[in-house]
Tab-separated table of C-alpha atoms and ligand atoms in Angstrom:
chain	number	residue	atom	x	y	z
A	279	UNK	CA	-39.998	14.502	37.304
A	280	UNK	CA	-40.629	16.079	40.824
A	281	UNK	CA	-37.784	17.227	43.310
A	282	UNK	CA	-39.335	14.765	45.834
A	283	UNK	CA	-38.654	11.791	43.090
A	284	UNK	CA	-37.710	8.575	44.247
A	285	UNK	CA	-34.470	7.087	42.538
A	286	UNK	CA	-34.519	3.796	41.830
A	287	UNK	CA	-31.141	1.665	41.281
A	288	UNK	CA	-31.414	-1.474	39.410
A	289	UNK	CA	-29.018	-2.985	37.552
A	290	UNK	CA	-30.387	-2.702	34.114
A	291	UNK	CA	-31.779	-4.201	31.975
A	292	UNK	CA	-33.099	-7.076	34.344
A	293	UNK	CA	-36.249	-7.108	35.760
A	294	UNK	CA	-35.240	-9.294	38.696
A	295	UNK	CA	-36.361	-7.796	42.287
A	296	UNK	CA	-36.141	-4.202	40.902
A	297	UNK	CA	-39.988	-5.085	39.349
A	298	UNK	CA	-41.358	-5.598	42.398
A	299	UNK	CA	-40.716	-2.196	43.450
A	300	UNK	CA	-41.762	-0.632	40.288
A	301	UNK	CA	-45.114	-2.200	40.446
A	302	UNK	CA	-45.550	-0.658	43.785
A	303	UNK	CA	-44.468	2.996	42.579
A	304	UNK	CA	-46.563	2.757	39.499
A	305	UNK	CA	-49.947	1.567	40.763
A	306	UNK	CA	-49.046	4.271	43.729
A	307	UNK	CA	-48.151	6.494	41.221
A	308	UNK	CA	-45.553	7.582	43.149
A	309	UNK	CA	-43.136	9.508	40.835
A	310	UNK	CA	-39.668	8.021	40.160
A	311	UNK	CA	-36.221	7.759	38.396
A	312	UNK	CA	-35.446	4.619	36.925
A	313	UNK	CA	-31.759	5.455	37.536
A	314	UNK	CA	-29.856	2.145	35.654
A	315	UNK	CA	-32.575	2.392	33.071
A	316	UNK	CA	-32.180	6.169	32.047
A	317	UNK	CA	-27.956	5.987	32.120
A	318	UNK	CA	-28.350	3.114	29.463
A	319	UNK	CA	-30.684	5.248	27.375
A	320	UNK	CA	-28.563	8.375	27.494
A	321	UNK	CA	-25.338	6.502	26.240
A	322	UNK	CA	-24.139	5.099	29.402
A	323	UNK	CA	-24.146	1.840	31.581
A	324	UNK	CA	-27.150	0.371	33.389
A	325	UNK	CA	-24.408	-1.126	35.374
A	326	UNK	CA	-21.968	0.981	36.429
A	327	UNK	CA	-24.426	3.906	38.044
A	328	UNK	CA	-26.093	0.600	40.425
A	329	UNK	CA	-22.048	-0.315	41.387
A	330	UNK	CA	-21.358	3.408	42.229
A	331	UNK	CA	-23.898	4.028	44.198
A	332	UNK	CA	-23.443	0.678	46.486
A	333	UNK	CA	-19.945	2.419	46.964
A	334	UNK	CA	-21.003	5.380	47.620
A	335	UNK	CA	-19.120	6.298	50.926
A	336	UNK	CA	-22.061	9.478	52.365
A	337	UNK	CA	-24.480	6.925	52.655
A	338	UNK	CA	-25.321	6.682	56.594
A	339	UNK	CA	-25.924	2.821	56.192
A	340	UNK	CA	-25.189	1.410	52.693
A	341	UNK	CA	-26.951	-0.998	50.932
A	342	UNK	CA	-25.751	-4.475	50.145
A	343	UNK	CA	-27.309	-5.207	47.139
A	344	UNK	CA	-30.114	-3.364	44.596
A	345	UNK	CA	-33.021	-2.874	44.064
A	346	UNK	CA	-32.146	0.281	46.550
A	347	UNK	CA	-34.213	3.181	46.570
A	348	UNK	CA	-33.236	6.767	47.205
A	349	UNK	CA	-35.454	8.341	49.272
A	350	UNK	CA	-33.924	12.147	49.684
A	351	UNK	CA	-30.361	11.309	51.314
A	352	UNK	CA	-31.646	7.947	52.143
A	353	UNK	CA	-30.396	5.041	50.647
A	354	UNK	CA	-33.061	1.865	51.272
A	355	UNK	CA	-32.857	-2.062	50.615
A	356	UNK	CA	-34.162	-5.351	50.585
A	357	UNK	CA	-37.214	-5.483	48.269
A	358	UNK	CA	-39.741	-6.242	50.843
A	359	UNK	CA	-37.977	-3.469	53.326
A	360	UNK	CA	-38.422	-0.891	50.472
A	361	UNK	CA	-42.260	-2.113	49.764
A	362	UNK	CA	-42.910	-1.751	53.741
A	363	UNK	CA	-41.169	1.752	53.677
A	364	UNK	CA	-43.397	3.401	51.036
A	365	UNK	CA	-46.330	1.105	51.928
A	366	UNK	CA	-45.799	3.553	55.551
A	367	UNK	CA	-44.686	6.866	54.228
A	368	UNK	CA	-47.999	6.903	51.312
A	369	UNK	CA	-50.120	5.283	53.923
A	370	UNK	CA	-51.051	2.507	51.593
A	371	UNK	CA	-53.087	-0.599	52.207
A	372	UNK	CA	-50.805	-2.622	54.577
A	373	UNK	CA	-49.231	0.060	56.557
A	374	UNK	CA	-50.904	-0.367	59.534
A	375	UNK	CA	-50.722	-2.207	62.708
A	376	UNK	CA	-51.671	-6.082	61.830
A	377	UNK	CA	-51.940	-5.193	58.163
A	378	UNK	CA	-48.351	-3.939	58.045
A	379	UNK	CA	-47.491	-7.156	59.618
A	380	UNK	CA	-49.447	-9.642	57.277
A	381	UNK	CA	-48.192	-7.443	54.346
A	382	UNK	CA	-44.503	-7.850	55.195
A	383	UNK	CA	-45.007	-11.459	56.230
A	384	UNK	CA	-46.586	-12.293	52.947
A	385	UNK	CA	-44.174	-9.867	50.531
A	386	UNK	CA	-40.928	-11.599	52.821
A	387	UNK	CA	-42.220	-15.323	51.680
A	388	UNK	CA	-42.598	-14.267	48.458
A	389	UNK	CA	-39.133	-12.807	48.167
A	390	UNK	CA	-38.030	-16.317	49.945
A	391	UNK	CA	-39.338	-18.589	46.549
A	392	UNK	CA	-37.943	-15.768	44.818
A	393	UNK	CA	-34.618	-16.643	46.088
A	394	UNK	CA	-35.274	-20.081	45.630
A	395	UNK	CA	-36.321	-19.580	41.877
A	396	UNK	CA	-32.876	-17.668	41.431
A	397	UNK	CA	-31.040	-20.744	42.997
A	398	UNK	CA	-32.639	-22.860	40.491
A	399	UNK	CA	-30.046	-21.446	37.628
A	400	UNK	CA	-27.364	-20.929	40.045
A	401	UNK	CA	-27.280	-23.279	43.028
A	402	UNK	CA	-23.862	-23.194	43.423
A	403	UNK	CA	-22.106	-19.929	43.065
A	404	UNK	CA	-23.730	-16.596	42.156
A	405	UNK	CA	-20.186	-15.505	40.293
A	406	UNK	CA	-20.135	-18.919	38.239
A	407	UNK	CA	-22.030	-18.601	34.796
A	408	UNK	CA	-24.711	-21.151	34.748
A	409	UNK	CA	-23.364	-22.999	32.226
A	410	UNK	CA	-20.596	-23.523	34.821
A	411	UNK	CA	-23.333	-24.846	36.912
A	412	UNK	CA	-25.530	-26.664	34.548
A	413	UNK	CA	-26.085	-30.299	36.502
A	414	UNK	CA	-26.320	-28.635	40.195
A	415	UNK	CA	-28.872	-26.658	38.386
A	416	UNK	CA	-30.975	-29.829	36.843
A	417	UNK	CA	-31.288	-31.640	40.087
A	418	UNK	CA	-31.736	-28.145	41.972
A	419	UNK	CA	-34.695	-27.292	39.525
A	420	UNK	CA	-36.520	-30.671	39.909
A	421	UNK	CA	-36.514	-30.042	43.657
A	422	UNK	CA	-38.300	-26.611	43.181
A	423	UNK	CA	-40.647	-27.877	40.832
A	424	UNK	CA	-41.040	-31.114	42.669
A	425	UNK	CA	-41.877	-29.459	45.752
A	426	UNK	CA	-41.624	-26.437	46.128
A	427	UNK	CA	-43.386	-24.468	43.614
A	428	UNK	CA	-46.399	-26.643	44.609
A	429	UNK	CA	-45.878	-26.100	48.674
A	430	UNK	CA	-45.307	-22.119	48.041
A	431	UNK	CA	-48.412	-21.685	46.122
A	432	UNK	CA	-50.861	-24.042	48.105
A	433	UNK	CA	-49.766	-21.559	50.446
A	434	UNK	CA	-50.649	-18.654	49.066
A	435	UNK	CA	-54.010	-20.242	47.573
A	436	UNK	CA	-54.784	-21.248	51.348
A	437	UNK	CA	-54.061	-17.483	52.281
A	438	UNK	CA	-55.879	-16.046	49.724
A	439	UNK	CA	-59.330	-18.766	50.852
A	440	UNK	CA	-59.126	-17.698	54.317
A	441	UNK	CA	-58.776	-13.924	53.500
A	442	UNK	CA	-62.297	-14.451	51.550
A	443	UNK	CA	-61.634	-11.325	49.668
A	444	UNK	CA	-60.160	-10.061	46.208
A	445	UNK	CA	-57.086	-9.822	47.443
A	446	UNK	CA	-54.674	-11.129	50.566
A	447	UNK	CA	-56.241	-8.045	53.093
A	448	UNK	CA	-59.259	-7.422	51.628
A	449	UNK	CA	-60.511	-5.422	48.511
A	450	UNK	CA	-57.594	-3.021	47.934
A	451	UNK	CA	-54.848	-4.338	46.364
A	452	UNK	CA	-51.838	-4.292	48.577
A	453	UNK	CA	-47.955	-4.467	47.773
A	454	UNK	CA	-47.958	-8.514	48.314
A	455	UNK	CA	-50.670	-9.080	45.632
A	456	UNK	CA	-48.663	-6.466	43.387
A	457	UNK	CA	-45.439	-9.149	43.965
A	458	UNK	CA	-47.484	-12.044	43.539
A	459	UNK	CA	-48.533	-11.007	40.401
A	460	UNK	CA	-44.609	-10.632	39.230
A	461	UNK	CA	-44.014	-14.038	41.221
A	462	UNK	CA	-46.215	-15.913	39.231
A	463	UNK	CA	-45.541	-14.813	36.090
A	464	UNK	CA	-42.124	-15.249	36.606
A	465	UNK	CA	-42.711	-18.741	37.665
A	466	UNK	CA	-44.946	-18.900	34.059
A	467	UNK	CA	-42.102	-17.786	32.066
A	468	UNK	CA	-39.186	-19.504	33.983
A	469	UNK	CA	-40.782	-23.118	34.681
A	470	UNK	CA	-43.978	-22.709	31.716
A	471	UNK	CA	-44.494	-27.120	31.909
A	472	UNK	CA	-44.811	-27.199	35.828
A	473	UNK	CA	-46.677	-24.409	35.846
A	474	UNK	CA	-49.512	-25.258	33.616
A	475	UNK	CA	-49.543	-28.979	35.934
A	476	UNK	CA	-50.305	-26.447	39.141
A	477	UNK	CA	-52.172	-24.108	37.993
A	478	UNK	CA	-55.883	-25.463	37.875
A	479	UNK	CA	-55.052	-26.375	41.771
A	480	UNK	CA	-54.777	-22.080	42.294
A	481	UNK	CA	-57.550	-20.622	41.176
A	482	UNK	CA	-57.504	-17.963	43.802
A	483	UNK	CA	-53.956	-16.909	43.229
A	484	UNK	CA	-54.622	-16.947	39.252
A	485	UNK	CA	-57.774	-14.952	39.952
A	486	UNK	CA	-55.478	-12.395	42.048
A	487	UNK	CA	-52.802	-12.709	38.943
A	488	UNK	CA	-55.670	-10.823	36.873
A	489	UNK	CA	-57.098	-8.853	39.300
A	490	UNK	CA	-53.788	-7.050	39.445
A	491	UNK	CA	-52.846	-7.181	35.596
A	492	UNK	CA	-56.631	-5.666	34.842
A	493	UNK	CA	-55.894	-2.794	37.298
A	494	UNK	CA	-55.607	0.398	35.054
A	495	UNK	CA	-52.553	1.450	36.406
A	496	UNK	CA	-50.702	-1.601	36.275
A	497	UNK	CA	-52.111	-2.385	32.754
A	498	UNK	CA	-50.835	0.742	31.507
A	499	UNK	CA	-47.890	0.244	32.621
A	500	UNK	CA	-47.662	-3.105	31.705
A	501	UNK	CA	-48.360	-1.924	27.969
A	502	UNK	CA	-45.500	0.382	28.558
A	503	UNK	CA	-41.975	0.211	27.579
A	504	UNK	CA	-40.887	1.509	31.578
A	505	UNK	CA	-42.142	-2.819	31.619
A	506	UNK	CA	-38.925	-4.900	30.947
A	507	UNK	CA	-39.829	-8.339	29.563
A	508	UNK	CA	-38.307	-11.486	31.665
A	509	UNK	CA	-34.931	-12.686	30.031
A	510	UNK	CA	-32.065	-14.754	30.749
A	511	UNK	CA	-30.257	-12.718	32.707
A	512	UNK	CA	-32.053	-11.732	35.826
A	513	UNK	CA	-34.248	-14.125	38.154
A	514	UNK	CA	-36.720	-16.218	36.572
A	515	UNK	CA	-35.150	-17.376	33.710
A	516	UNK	CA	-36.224	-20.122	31.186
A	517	UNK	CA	-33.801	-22.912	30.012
A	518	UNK	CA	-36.285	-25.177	28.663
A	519	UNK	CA	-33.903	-28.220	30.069
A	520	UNK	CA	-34.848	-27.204	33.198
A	521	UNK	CA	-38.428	-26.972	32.541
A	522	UNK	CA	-38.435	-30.669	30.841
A	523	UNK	CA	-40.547	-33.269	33.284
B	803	GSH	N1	-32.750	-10.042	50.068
B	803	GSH	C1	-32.404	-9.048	49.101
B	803	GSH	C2	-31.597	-9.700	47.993
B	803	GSH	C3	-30.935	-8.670	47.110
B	803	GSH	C4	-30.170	-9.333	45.991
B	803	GSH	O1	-29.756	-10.508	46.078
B	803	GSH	N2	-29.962	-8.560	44.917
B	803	GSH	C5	-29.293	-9.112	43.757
B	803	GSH	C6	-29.926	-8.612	42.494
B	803	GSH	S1	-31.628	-9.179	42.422
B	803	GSH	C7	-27.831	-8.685	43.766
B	803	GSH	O2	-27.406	-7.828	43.028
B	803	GSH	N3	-27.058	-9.342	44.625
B	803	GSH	C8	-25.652	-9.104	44.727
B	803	GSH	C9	-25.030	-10.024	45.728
B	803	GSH	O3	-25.752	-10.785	46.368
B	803	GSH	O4	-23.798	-9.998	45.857
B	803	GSH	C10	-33.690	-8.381	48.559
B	803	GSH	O5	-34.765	-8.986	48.682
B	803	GSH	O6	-33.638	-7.267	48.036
């Protein structure tokens, strides 16, 4: 690890919106500390450093809610803020002047189903358990797969058709194809019935789904244990009641 390291404060051991970010730092191989993730492994909480650090008083403007990444005294959230930021500062595809724009439009709708997906287990109160919340989440979850799943990812297919290229701006893969990637496959594990009835409608966003898992930086990492597998505690999580037709 480098002085110049990016910190990285997720609360561990979810994958949730902090893998959104990692897949950008890793295929930018931009050097980082996995702050949650390294407490736990020494002994400690991947908890407690994420809640100290959203209390931490120095910051100039504090962060509401992780992922947050530290960029020297700089304390940065919202997922598609921090993809935008180091998008800029590594000039990376999307940085720039309409790119930035379609990048961050693209990366902000994806966080939108995102936050739909998470509503799905907990449409009523994010401090209620789900089992506290287990019929609003039924009727909830056959809206999303009813209609929205299908109306986010028509989207993206009809995005992905006009672009005419590998990916959403062209042939370099850019942080939005990076999240789609995580979307989908979050949307496999969570909702694995619906997902299989959309799919053969998407075969651009599928063929973007390998593109990205086939790069060799994100393959090596995804063979890695920095990867944390989906589970049923962070976003996209699968009760298979919710999954049923
Ligand atoms: N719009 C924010 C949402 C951040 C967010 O909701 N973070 C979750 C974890 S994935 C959290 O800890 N929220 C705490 C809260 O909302 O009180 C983003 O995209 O980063």
């Amino acid at each position: 690890m480098t002085d110049s390291a990016y910190e990285l404060y997720y609360w561990h051991p979810l994958p949730g919106r902090g893998e959104f970010v990692r897949l950008l730092l890793e295929q930018a191989v931009l050097p980082y500390r996995d702050v949650a993730r390294a407490a736990h492994a020494e002994g400690g909480s991947g908890v407690d450093v994420v809640l100290d650090i959203l209390k931490d008083a120095n910051a100039p403007v504090p962060p509401f809610a992780p992922p947050i990444l530290k960029s020297g005294e700089h304390l940065i959230a919202q997922t598609a803020n921090i993809c935008q930021f180091l998008a800029r500062k590594h000039d990376l595809p999307g940085s720039e002047d309409i790119e930035a724009a379609i990048a961050l439009q693209l990366q902000l709708t994806i966080m939108d189903v995102t936050a739909e997906a998470h509503d799905t287990h907990h449409p009523v109160s994010v401090a209620l358990r789900y089992e506290e919340q287990r019929d609003a989440a039924r009727e909830r979850s056959a809206a999303f797969k009813q209609d929205r799943i299908p109306k986010f990812m028509r989207y993206f297919e009809r995005v992905l058709e006009r672009s005419g290229h590998p990916f959403f701006l062209g042939d370099e893969v850019c942080y939005a194809d990076l999240s789609l990637f995580q979307l989908v496959e979050g949307l496999r594990y969570a909702f694995p019935n619906r997902m299989k009835e959309v799919e053969p409608d998407l075969g651009r966003v599928r063929a973007v789904v390998e593109r990205v898992s086939s790069l060799p930086r994100v393959a090596a990492y995804l063979a890695s244990d920095r990867r944390l597998s989906f589970n049923e505690h962070g976003i996209f999580r699968h009760y298979p009641e919710l999954d049923e037709a």
